mmCIF file of N, CA, C and O in Angstrom:
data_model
loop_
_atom_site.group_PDB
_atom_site.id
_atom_site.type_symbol
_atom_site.label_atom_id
_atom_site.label_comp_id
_atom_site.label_asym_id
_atom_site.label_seq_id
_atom_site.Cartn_x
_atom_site.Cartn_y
_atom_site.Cartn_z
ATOM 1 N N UNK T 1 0.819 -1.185 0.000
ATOM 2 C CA UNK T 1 0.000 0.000 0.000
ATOM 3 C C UNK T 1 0.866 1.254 0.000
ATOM 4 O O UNK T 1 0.766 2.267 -0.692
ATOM 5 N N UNK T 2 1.890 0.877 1.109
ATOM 6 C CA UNK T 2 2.427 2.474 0.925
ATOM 7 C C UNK T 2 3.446 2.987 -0.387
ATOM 8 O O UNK T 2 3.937 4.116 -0.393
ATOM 9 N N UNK T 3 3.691 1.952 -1.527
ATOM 10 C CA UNK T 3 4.587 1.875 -2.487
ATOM 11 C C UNK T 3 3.692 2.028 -3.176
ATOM 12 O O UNK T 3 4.363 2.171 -4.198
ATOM 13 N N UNK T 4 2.277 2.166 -3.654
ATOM 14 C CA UNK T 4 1.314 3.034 -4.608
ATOM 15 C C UNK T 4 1.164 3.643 -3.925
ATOM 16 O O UNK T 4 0.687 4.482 -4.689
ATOM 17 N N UNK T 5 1.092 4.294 -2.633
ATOM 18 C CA UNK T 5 0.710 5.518 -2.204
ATOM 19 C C UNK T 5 2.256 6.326 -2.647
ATOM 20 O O UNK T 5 2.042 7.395 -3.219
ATOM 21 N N UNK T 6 3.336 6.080 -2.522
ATOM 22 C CA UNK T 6 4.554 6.868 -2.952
ATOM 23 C C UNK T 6 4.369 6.883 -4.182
ATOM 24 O O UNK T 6 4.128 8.033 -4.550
ATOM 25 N N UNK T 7 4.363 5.812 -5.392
ATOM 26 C CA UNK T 7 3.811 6.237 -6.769
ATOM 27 C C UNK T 7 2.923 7.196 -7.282
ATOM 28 O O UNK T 7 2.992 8.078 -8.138
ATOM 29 N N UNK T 8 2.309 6.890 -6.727
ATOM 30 C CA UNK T 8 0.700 7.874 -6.915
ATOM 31 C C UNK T 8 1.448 9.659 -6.275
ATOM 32 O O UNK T 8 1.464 10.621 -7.043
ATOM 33 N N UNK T 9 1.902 9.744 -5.045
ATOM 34 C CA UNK T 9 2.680 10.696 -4.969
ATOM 35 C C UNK T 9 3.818 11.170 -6.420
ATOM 36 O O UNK T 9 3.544 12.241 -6.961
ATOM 37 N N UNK T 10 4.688 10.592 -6.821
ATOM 38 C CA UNK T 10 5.602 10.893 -7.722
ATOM 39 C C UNK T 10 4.926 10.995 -8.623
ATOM 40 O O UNK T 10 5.581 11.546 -9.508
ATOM 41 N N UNK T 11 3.686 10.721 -9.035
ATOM 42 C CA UNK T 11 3.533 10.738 -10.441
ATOM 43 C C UNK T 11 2.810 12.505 -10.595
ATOM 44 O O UNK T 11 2.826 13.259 -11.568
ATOM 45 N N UNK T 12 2.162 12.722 -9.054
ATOM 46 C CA UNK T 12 1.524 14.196 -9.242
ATOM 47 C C UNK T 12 2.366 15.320 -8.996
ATOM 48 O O UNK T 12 2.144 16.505 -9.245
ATOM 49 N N UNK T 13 3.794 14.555 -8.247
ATOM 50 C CA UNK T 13 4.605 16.002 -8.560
ATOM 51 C C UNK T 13 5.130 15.981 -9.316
ATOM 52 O O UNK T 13 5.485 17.126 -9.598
ATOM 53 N N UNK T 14 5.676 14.910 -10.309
ATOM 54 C CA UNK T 14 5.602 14.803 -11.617
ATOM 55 C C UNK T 14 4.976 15.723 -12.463
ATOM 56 O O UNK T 14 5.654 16.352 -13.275
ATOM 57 N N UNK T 15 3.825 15.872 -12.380
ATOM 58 C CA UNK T 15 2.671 16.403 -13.073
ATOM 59 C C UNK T 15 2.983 17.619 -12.911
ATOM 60 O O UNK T 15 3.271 18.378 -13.837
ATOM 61 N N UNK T 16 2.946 18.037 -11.249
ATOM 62 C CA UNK T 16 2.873 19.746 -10.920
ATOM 63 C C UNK T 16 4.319 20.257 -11.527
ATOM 64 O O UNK T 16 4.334 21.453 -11.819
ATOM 65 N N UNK T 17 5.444 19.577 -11.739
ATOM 66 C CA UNK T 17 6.463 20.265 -12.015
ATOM 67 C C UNK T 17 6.208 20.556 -13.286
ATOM 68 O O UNK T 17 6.365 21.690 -13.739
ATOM 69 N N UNK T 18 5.820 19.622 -13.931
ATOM 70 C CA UNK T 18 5.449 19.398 -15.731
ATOM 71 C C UNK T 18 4.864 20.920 -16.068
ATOM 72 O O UNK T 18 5.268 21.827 -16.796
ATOM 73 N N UNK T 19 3.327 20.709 -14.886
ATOM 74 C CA UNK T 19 2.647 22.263 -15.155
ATOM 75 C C UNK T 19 3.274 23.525 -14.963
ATOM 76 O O UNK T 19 3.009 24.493 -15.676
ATOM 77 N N UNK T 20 4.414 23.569 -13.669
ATOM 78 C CA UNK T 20 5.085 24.570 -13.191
ATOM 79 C C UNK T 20 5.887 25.120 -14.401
ATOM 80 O O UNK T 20 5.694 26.327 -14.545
ATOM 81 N N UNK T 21 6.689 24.605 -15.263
ATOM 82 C CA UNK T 21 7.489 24.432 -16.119
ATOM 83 C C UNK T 21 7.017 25.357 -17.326
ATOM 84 O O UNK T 21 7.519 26.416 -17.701
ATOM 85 N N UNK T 22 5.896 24.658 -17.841
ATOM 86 C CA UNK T 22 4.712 25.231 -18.783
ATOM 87 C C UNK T 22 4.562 26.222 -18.232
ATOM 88 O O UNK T 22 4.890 27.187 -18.922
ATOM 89 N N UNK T 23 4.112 26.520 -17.019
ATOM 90 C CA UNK T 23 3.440 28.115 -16.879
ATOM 91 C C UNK T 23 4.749 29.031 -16.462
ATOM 92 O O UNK T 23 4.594 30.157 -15.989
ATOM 93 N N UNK T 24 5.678 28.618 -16.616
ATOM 94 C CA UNK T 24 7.299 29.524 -16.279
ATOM 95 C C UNK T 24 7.447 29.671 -17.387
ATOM 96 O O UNK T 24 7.909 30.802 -17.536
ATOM 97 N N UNK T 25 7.253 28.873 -18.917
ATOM 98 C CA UNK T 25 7.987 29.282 -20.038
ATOM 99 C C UNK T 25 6.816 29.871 -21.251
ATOM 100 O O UNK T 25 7.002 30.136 -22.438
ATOM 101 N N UNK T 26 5.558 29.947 -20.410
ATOM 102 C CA UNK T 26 4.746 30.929 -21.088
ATOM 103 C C UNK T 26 4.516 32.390 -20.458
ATOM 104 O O UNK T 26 3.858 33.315 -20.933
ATOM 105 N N UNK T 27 5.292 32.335 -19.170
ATOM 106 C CA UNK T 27 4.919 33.633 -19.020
ATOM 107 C C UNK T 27 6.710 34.068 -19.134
ATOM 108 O O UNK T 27 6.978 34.743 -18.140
ATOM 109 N N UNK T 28 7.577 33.936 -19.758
ATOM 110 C CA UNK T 28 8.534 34.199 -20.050
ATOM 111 C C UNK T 28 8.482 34.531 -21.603
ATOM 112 O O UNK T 28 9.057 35.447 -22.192
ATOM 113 N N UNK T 29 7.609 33.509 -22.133
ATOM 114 C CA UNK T 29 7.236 34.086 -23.430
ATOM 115 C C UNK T 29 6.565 35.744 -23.723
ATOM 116 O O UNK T 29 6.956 36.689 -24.409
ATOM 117 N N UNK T 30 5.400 35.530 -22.845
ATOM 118 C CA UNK T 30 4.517 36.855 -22.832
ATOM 119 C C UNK T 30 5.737 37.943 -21.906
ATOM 120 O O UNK T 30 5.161 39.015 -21.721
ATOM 121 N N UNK T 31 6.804 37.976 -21.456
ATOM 122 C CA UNK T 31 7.589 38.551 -20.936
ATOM 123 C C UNK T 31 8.480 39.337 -22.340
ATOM 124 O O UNK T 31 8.426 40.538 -22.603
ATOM 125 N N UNK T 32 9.117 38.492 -22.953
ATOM 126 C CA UNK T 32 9.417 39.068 -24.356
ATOM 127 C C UNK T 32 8.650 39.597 -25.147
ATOM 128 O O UNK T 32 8.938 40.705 -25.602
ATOM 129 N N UNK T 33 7.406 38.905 -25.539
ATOM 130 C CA UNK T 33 6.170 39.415 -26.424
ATOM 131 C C UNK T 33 5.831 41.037 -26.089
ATOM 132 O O UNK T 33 5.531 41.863 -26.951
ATOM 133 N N UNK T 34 5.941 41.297 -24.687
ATOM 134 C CA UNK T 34 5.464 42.699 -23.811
ATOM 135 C C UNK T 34 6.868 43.623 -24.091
ATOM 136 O O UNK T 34 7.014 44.733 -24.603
ATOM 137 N N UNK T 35 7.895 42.579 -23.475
ATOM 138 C CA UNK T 35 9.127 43.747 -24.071
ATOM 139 C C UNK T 35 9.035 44.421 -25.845
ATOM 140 O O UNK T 35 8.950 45.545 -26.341
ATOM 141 N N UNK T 36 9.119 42.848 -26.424
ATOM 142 C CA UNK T 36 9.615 43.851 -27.726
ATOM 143 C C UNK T 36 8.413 44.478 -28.336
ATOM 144 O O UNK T 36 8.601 45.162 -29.342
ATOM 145 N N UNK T 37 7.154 44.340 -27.855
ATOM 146 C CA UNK T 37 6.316 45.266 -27.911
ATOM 147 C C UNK T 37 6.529 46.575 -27.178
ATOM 148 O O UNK T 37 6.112 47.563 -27.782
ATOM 149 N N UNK T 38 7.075 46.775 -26.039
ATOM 150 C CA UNK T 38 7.258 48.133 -25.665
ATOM 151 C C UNK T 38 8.181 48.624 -26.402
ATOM 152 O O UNK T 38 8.165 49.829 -26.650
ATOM 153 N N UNK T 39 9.409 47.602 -27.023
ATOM 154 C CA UNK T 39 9.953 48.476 -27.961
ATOM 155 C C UNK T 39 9.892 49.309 -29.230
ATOM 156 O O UNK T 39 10.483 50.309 -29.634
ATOM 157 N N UNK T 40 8.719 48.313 -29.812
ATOM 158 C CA UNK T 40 8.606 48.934 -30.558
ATOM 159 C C UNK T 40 7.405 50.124 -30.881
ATOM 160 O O UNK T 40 7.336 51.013 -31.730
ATOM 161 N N UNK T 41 6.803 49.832 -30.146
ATOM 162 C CA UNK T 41 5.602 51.269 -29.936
ATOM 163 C C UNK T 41 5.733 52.139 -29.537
ATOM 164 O O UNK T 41 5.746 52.091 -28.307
ATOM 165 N N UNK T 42 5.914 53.479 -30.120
ATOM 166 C CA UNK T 42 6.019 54.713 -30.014
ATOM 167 C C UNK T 42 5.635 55.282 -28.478
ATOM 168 O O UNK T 42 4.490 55.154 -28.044
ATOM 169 N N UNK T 43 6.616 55.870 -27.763
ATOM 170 C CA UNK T 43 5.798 56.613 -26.678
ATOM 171 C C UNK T 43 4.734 58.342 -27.134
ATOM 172 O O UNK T 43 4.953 59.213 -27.976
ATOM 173 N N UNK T 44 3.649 58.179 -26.129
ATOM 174 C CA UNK T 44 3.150 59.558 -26.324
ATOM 175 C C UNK T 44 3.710 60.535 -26.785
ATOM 176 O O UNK T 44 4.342 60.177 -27.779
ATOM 177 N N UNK T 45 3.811 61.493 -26.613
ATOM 178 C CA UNK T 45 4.501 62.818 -26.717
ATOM 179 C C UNK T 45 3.271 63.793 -26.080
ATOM 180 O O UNK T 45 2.164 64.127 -26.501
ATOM 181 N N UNK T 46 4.127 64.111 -24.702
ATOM 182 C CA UNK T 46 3.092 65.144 -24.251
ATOM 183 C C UNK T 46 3.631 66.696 -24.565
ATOM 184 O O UNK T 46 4.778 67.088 -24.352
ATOM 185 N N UNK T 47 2.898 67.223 -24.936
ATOM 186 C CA UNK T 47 3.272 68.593 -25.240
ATOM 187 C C UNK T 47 2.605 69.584 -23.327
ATOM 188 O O UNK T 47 1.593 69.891 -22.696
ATOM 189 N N UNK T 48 4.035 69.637 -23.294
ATOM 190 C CA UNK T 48 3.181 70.811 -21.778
ATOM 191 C C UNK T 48 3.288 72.438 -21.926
ATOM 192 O O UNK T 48 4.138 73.237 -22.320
ATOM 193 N N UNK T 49 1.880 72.495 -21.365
ATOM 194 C CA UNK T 49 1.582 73.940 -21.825
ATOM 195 C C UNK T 49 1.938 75.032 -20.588
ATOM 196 O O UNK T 49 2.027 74.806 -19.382
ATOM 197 N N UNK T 50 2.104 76.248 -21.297
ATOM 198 C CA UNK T 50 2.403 76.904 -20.290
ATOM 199 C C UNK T 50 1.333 77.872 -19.536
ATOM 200 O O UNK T 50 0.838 78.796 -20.181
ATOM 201 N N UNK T 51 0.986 77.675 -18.227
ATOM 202 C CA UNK T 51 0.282 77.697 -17.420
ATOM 203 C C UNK T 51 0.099 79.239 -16.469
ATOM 204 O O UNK T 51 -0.513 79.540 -15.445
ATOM 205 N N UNK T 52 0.844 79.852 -17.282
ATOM 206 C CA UNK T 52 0.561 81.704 -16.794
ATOM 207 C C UNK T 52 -0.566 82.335 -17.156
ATOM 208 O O UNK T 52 -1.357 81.751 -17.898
ATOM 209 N N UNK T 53 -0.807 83.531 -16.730
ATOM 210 C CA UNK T 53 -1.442 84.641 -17.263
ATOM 211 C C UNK T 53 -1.109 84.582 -18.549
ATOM 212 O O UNK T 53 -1.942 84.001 -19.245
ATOM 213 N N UNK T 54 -0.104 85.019 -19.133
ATOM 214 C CA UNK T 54 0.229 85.877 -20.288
ATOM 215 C C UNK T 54 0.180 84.214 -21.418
ATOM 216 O O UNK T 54 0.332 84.417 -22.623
ATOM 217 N N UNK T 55 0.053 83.285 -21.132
ATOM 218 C CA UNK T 55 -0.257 81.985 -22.116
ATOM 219 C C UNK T 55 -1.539 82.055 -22.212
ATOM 220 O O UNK T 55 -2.070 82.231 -23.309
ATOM 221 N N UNK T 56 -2.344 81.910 -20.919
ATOM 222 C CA UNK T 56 -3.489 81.820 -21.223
ATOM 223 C C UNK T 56 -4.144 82.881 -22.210
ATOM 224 O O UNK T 56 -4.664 82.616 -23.294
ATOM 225 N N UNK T 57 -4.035 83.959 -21.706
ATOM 226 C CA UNK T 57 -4.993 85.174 -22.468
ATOM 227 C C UNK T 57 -3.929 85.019 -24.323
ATOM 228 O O UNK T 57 -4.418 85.627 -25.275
ATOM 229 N N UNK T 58 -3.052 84.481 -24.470
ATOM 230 C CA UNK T 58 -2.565 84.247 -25.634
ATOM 231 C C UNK T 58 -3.293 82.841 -26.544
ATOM 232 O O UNK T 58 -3.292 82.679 -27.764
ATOM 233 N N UNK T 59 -3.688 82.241 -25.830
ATOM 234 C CA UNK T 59 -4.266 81.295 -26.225
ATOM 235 C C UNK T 59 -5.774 81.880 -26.667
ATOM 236 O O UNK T 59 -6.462 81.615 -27.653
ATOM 237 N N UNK T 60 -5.954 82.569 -25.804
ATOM 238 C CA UNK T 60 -7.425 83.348 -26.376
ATOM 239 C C UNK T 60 -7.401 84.203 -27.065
ATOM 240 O O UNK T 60 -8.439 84.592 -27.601
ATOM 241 N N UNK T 61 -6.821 84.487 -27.173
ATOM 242 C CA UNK T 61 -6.177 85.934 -28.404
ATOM 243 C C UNK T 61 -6.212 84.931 -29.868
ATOM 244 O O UNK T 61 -7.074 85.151 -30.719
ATOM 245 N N UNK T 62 -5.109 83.743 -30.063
ATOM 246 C CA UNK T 62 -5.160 82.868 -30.380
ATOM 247 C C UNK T 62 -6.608 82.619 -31.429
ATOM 248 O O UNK T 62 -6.910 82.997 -32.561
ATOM 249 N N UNK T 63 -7.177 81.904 -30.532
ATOM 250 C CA UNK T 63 -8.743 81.214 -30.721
ATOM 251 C C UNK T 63 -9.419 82.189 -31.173
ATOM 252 O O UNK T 63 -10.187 81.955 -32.106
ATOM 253 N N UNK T 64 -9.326 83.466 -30.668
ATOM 254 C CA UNK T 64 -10.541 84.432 -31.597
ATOM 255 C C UNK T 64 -10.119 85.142 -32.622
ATOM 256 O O UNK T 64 -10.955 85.889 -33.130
ATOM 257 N N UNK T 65 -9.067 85.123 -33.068
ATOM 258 C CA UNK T 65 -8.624 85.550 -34.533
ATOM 259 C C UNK T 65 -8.690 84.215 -35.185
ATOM 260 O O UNK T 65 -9.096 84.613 -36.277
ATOM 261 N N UNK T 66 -8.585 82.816 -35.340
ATOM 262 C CA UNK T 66 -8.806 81.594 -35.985
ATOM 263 C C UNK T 66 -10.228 81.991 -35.930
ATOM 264 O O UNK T 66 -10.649 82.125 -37.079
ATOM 265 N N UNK T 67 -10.914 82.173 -35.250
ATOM 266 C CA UNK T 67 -12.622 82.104 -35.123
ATOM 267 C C UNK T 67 -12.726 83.025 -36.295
ATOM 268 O O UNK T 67 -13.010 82.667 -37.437
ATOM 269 N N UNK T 68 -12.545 83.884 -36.021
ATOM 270 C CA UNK T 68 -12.519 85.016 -36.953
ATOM 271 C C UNK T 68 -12.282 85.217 -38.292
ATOM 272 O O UNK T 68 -12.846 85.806 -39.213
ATOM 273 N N UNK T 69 -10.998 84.371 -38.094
ATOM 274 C CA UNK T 69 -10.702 84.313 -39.871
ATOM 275 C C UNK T 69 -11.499 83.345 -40.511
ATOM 276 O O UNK T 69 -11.767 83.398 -41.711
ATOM 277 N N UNK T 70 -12.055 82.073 -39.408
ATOM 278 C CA UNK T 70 -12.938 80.706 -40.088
ATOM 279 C C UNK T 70 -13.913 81.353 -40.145
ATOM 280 O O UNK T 70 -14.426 80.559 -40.933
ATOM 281 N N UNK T 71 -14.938 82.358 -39.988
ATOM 282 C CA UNK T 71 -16.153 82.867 -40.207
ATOM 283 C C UNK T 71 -16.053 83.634 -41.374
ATOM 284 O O UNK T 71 -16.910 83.775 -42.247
ATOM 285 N N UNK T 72 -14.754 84.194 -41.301
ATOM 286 C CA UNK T 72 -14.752 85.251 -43.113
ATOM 287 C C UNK T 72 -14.424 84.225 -43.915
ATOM 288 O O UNK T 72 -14.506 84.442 -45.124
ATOM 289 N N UNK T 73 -14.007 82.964 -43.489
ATOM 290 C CA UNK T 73 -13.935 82.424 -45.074
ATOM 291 C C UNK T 73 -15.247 81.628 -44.821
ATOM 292 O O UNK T 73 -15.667 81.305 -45.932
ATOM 293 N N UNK T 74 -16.126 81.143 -43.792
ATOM 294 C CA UNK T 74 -17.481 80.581 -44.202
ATOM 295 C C UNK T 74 -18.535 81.837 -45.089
ATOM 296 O O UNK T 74 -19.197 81.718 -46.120
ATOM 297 N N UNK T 75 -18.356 82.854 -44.297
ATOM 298 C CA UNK T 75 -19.280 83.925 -44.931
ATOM 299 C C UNK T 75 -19.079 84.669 -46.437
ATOM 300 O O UNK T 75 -19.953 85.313 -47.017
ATOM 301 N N UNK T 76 -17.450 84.368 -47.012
ATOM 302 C CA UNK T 76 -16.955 84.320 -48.470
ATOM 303 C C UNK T 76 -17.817 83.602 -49.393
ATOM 304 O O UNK T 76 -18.469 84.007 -50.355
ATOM 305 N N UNK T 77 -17.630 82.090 -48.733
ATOM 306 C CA UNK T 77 -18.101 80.899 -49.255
ATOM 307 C C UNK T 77 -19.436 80.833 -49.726
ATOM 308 O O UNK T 77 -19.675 80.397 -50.852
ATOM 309 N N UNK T 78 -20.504 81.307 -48.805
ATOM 310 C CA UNK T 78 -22.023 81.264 -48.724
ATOM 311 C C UNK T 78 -21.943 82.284 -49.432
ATOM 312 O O UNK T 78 -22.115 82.028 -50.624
ATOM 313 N N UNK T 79 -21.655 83.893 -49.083
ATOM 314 C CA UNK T 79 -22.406 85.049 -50.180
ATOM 315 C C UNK T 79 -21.961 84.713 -51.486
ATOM 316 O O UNK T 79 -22.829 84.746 -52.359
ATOM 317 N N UNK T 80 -20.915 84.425 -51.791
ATOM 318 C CA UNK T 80 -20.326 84.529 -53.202
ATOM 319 C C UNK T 80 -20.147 83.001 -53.635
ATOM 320 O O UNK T 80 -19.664 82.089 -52.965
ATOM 321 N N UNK T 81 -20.615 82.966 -54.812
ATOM 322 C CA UNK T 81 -20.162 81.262 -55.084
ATOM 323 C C UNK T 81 -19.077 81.184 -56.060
ATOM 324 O O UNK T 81 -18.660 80.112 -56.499
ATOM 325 N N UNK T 82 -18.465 82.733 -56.512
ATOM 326 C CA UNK T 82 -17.126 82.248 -57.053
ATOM 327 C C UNK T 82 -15.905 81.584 -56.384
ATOM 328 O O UNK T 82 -15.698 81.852 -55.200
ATOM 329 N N UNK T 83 -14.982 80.645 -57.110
ATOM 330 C CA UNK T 83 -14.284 80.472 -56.697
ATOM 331 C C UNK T 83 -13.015 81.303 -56.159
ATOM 332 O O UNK T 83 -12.356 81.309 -55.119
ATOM 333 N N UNK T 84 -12.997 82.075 -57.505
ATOM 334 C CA UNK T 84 -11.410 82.923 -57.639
ATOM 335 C C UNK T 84 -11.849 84.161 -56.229
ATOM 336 O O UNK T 84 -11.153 84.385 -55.239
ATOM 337 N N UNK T 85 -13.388 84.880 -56.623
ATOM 338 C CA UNK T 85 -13.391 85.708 -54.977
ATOM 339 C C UNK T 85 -13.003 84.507 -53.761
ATOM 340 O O UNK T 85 -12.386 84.961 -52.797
ATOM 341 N N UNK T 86 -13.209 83.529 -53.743
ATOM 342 C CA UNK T 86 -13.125 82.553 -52.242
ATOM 343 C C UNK T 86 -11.792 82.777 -52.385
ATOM 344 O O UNK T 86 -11.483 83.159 -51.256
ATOM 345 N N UNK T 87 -10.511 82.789 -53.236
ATOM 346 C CA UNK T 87 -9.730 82.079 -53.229
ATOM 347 C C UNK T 87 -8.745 83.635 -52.843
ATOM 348 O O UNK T 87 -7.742 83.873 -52.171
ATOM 349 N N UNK T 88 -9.629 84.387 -53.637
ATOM 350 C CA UNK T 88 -8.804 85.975 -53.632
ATOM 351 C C UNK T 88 -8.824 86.462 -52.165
ATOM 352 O O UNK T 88 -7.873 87.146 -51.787
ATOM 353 N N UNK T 89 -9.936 86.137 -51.211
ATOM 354 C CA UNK T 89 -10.287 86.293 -49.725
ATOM 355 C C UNK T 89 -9.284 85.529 -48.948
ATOM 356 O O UNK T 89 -8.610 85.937 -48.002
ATOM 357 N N UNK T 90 -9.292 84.129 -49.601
ATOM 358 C CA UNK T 90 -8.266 83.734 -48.301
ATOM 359 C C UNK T 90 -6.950 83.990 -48.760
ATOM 360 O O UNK T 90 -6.409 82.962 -48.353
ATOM 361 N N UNK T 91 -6.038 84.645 -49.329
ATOM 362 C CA UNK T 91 -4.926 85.028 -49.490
ATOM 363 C C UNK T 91 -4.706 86.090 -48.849
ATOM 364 O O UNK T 91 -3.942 86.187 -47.889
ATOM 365 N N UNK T 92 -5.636 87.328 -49.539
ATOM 366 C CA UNK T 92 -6.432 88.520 -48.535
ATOM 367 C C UNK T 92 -5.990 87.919 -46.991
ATOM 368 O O UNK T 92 -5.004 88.288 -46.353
ATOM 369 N N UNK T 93 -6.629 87.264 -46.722
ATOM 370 C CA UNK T 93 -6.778 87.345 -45.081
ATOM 371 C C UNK T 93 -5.620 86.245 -44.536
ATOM 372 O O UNK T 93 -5.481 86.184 -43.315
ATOM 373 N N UNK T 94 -4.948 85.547 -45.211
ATOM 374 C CA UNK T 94 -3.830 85.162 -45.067
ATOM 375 C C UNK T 94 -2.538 86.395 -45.077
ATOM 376 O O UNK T 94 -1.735 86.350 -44.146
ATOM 377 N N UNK T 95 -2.435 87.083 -45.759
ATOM 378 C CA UNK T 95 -1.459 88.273 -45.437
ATOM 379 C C UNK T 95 -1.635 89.100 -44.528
ATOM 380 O O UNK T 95 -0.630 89.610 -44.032
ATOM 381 N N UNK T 96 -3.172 89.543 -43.960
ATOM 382 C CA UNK T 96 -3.730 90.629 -43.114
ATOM 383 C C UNK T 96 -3.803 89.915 -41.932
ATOM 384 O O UNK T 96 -3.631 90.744 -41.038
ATOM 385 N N UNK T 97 -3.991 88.652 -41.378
ATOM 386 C CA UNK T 97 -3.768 88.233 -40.178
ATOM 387 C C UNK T 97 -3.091 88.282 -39.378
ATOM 388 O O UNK T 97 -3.621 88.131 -38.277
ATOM 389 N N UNK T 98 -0.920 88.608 -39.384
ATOM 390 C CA UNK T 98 -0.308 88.757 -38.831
ATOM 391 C C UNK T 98 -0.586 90.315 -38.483
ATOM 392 O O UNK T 98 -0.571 90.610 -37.288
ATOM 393 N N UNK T 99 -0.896 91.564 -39.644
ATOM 394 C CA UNK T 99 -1.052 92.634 -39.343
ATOM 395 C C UNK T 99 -2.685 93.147 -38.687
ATOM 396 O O UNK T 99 -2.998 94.337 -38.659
ATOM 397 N N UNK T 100 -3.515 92.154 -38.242
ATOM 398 C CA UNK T 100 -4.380 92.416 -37.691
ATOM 399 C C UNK T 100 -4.244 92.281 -35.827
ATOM 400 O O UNK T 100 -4.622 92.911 -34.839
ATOM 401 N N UNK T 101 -3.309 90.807 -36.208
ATOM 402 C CA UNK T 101 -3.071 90.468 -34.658
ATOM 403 C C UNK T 101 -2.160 91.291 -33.823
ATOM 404 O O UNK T 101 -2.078 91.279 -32.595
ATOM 405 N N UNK T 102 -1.070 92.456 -35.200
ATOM 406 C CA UNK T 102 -0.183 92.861 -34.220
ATOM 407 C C UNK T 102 -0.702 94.654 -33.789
ATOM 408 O O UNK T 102 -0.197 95.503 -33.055
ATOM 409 N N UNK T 103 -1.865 94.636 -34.615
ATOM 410 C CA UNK T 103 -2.635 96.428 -34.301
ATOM 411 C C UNK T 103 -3.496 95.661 -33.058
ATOM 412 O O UNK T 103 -3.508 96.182 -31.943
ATOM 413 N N UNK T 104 -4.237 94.355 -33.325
ATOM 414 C CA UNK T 104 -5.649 94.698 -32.371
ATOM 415 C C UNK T 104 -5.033 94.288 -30.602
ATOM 416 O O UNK T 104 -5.466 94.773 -29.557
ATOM 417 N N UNK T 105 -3.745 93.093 -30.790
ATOM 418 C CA UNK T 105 -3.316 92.844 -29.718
ATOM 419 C C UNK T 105 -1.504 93.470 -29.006
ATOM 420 O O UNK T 105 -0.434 93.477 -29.615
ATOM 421 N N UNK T 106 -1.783 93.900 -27.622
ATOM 422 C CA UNK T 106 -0.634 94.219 -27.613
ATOM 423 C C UNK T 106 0.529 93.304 -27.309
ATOM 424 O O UNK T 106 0.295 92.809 -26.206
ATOM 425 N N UNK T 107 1.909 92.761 -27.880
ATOM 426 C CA UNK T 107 2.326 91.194 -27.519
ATOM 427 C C UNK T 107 3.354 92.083 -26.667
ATOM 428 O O UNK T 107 3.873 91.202 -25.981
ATOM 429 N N UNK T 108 3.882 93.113 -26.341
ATOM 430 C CA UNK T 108 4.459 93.558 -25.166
ATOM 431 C C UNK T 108 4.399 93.231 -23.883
ATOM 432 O O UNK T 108 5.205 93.526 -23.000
ATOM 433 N N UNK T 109 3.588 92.718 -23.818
ATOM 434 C CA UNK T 109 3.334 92.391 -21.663
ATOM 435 C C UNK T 109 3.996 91.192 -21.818
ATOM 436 O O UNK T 109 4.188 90.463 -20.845
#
């Protein structure tokens, strides 16, 4: 009895090492799989912004001349259905944008 009870023992740590083995050389697998995946995938790129007074209200300065210029070329678009006026407007307001932003805002502060 006790020489199948020791068999019967050896054969299941047998077994558990068998399984131990298997689950050591699959998660050694997924260990590489994860590395050369981190290698090769691009990290983020965080862009950090700057967090003053004088960014913020630039950022809004910013946003309402884009607003501004995207409404003169929607309102080009709708009154007039030529092309060459659409096309003559946004050049127009492509040259006058730097000289609008530097009369209406002061970039001194």
């Amino acid at each position: 009895m006790s020489k199948e009870r020791a068999r019967r023992r050896a054969e299941r740590e047998a077994a558990r090492e068998r399984a131990a083995s298997r689950n050591e050389e699959r998660q050694a697998r997924a260990a590489r799989r994860r590395a050369v995946v981190a290698r090769l995938t691009p990290r983020p790129v965080r862009f950090a912004r700057q967090g003053g007074l004088r960014a913020r209200r630039r950022r809004a300065q910013n946003a309402v001349v884009a607003l501004a210029f995207a409404l003169v070329q929607v309102m080009v678009w709708l009154v007039w259905a030529s092309l060459a006026v659409s096309f003559g407007v946004l050049v127009l307001s492509l040259l006058l944008v730097p000289v609008v932003m530097t009369l209406a805002f002061d970039r001194r502060i």
